[in-house]
Coordinates of C-alpha atoms in Angstrom, one line a residue:
X1 CA 143.2 61.9 66.3
X2 CA 141.5 64.5 64.3
X3 CA 142.8 68.1 64.2
X4 CA 141.3 71.0 66.3
X5 CA 139.0 73.1 64.1
X6 CA 139.7 76.7 64.2
X7 CA 136.8 79.0 62.8
X8 CA 137.9 82.5 61.4
X9 CA 135.3 84.9 60.4
X10 CA 137.2 87.7 58.0
X11 CA 135.6 91.1 57.9
X12 CA 136.7 92.3 54.8
X13 CA 136.0 94.7 51.9
X14 CA 137.2 93.8 48.1
X15 CA 138.8 97.3 47.8
X16 CA 141.0 97.0 51.1
X17 CA 144.6 96.4 49.8
X18 CA 145.6 95.3 53.3
X19 CA 142.6 92.7 53.2
X20 CA 144.3 91.2 50.3
X21 CA 147.7 91.3 52.0
X22 CA 146.2 89.9 55.0
X23 CA 144.6 87.0 53.4
X24 CA 147.9 85.9 52.0
X25 CA 149.7 86.4 55.4
X26 CA 147.0 84.3 57.0
X27 CA 147.0 81.6 54.5
X28 CA 150.7 81.4 55.0
X29 CA 150.0 81.0 58.8
X30 CA 147.4 78.2 58.2
X31 CA 150.1 76.3 56.0
X32 CA 152.5 76.3 59.0
X33 CA 149.8 75.0 61.2
X34 CA 148.0 72.5 59.0
X35 CA 149.2 69.4 60.6
X36 CA 147.7 70.5 64.0
X37 CA 144.6 72.6 62.9
X38 CA 141.7 72.5 60.4
X39 CA 140.5 75.8 59.2
X40 CA 137.0 76.9 58.6
X41 CA 137.0 80.4 57.0
X42 CA 134.1 82.9 56.5
X43 CA 134.0 86.3 55.0
X44 CA 131.9 89.1 56.4
X45 CA 131.1 92.3 54.8
X46 CA 132.1 95.5 55.2
X47 CA 132.1 98.9 53.1
X48 CA 134.8 101.2 53.3
X49 CA 132.7 103.7 51.7
X50 CA 129.1 102.7 50.9
X51 CA 128.6 106.3 49.3
X52 CA 130.3 105.4 46.2
X53 CA 127.8 105.8 43.2
X54 CA 126.8 102.8 41.3
X55 CA 129.0 103.7 38.5
X56 CA 132.0 104.2 40.6
X57 CA 134.4 107.0 41.0
X58 CA 137.7 107.7 39.3
X59 CA 140.1 105.6 41.5
X60 CA 143.1 108.0 41.3
X61 CA 141.3 111.1 41.9
X62 CA 139.1 109.6 44.7
X63 CA 142.2 108.3 46.7
X64 CA 144.0 111.4 46.0
X65 CA 141.4 113.3 47.5
X66 CA 140.9 110.7 50.5
X67 CA 144.8 110.7 51.2
X68 CA 145.2 114.4 51.1
X69 CA 147.1 115.1 47.7
X70 CA 149.2 113.4 45.0
X71 CA 152.2 113.1 47.0
X72 CA 150.5 111.0 49.8
X73 CA 148.7 108.9 47.2
X74 CA 151.9 108.1 45.5
X75 CA 153.6 107.5 48.9
X76 CA 150.7 105.3 50.3
X77 CA 150.0 103.4 47.2
X78 CA 153.8 102.7 46.9
X79 CA 154.0 101.4 50.5
X80 CA 151.1 99.4 49.7
X81 CA 152.5 97.7 46.5
X82 CA 155.7 97.0 47.9
X83 CA 154.1 95.2 50.8
X84 CA 151.7 93.4 48.4
X85 CA 154.9 92.1 46.3
X86 CA 156.5 90.8 49.7
X87 CA 153.5 88.4 49.8
X88 CA 153.8 87.4 46.2
X89 CA 150.9 90.0 45.0
X90 CA 151.5 92.2 42.1
X91 CA 149.4 95.5 42.8
X92 CA 149.1 97.8 39.9
X93 CA 147.2 101.1 40.9
X94 CA 147.7 102.5 37.6
X95 CA 145.7 99.8 35.9
X96 CA 142.6 100.2 37.7
X97 CA 140.3 103.0 36.4
X98 CA 137.5 102.9 39.0
X99 CA 136.7 102.6 42.7
X100 CA 133.6 100.7 42.7
X101 CA 130.7 100.5 45.1
X102 CA 131.2 97.0 46.5
X103 CA 127.8 96.1 47.8
X104 CA 127.0 94.1 44.7
X105 CA 130.2 92.1 45.3
X106 CA 129.2 91.4 48.8
X107 CA 125.8 90.2 47.6
X108 CA 127.6 87.9 45.2
X109 CA 129.9 86.3 47.9
X110 CA 126.9 85.7 49.9
X111 CA 125.4 83.7 47.1
X112 CA 128.8 82.0 46.4
X113 CA 128.9 80.9 49.9
X114 CA 125.6 79.0 49.1
X115 CA 127.7 77.1 46.6
X116 CA 130.8 76.6 48.8
X117 CA 132.5 79.1 46.2
X118 CA 133.0 82.1 48.4
X119 CA 136.8 81.7 49.1
X120 CA 137.6 81.2 45.6
X121 CA 135.2 84.1 44.4
X122 CA 137.0 86.4 47.0
X123 CA 140.6 85.5 45.7
X124 CA 139.3 86.0 41.9
X125 CA 137.6 89.7 42.8
X126 CA 140.8 90.6 44.9
X127 CA 143.2 89.8 42.1
X128 CA 140.9 91.4 39.6
X129 CA 140.8 94.6 41.3
X130 CA 144.2 94.9 42.7
X131 CA 146.3 93.1 40.3
X132 CA 144.4 93.0 36.6
X133 CA 142.6 96.4 37.0
X134 CA 139.4 94.9 36.0
X135 CA 136.4 97.3 36.2
X136 CA 134.1 96.3 38.8
X137 CA 131.4 98.8 38.3
X138 CA 130.4 96.6 35.1
X139 CA 127.9 93.7 35.8
X140 CA 129.2 91.5 32.8
X141 CA 132.8 91.7 34.8
X142 CA 131.2 90.7 37.8
X143 CA 129.4 87.7 36.4
X144 CA 132.4 86.6 34.5
X145 CA 134.4 86.8 37.6
X146 CA 132.0 84.8 39.3
X147 CA 131.8 82.2 36.8
X148 CA 135.6 81.7 36.9
X149 CA 135.1 80.8 40.7
X150 CA 132.6 78.2 39.6
X151 CA 129.3 80.3 40.7
X152 CA 126.5 80.1 38.3
X153 CA 126.5 82.9 36.3
X154 CA 122.7 82.8 35.4
X155 CA 122.3 83.2 39.3
X156 CA 124.4 85.9 39.6
X157 CA 122.7 87.9 36.7
X158 CA 119.5 87.3 38.6
X159 CA 120.9 88.6 41.8
X160 CA 122.4 91.8 40.0
X161 CA 119.1 92.4 38.4
X162 CA 116.9 92.1 41.6
X163 CA 117.5 92.8 45.5
X164 CA 118.3 89.1 46.3
X165 CA 121.0 88.8 49.3
X166 CA 120.6 92.6 49.9
X167 CA 118.7 92.2 53.5
X168 CA 120.9 89.2 54.3
X169 CA 124.0 91.3 53.4
X170 CA 122.8 94.3 55.1
X171 CA 122.2 92.4 58.2
X172 CA 125.6 91.1 58.4
X173 CA 127.0 94.5 58.1
X174 CA 124.8 95.7 61.1
X175 CA 126.1 92.9 63.1
X176 CA 129.8 94.0 62.2
X177 CA 128.9 97.4 63.4
X178 CA 127.3 96.3 66.5
X179 CA 130.7 94.6 67.3
X180 CA 132.2 97.9 67.1
X181 CA 134.5 96.9 64.0
X182 CA 135.3 100.3 62.3
X183 CA 138.3 99.0 60.1
X184 CA 139.1 96.1 58.1
X185 CA 140.5 93.5 57.9
X186 CA 139.4 92.0 61.1
X187 CA 139.6 88.4 62.3
X188 CA 137.4 86.8 64.8
X189 CA 138.6 83.6 65.6
X190 CA 136.3 81.1 67.1
X191 CA 133.6 83.6 67.5
X192 CA 135.5 84.9 70.6
X193 CA 138.9 86.4 70.1
X194 CA 139.6 89.3 67.7
X195 CA 142.8 89.7 65.5
X196 CA 142.8 93.3 63.9
X197 CA 144.6 94.3 60.9
X198 CA 147.0 92.4 58.4
X199 CA 149.3 90.6 60.8
X200 CA 152.6 89.2 59.7
X201 CA 152.3 85.5 59.0
X202 CA 154.4 84.7 62.1
X203 CA 151.9 86.8 64.3
X204 CA 148.7 84.6 63.1
X205 CA 151.0 81.4 63.6
X206 CA 151.8 82.5 67.2
X207 CA 148.1 83.7 68.1
X208 CA 146.3 81.0 66.8
X209 CA 147.8 78.1 69.0
X210 CA 147.3 80.4 72.1
X211 CA 143.8 81.0 71.0
X212 CA 143.2 77.3 70.4
X213 CA 144.7 76.5 73.9
X214 CA 142.3 79.1 75.6
X215 CA 139.4 77.6 73.8
X216 CA 140.3 73.9 75.2
X217 CA 140.6 75.1 78.7
X218 CA 137.1 76.5 79.0
X219 CA 134.7 74.7 81.3
X220 CA 131.1 74.5 82.1
X221 CA 129.3 77.8 82.5
X222 CA 126.2 79.5 82.7
X223 CA 125.1 81.4 79.6
X224 CA 123.2 85.0 80.2
X225 CA 120.4 83.5 78.2
X226 CA 119.9 80.6 80.3
X227 CA 120.4 77.8 77.7
X228 CA 123.0 75.9 79.8
X229 CA 121.4 76.8 83.3

């Protein structure tokens, strides 16, 4: 008997530390449930700050101002780094010089999905930003990272030089805003159920079977658009 398919749309931004931590926790939960369910994962774009200029901002200065001072910056980044460490991640905020505008990265993820490389690309960009301190304001870095994920580098260069994918990414962002999502990570399961925040792996593993059961219990119904009745 084939496993039940669970579809998970993840609303995420590449500069969100809890999105990377949540990714690891969800992966652990999926590993716990792999004998029962097959998972289909898709990322939806979200910009934590779309006003960041193309050249980026000094990350420490930006976050220090955002958090309300250096003491709070040290406290928050320290807590996040420790949480990441518990999930096997090696955050190093001191290595990262820039807080980038992430719109182009979302466009690359959109392109990578067409090649079936979006999940690999997300992992590589997350690691590059949080663990390795790669400057994601530089197009050459964006291209080389995409290539590491198996995405055609020439296509990425073309995308960055034009507006390919811009309208599509903006439309997805509008869809996310219409759903009332104001923070990430945010998980939409089977296009109906929502889990907000980087929950522990055990919480994901408990919630997903409950959601799957609810999905299986649905009967025939009339849709408001009249497609069924």
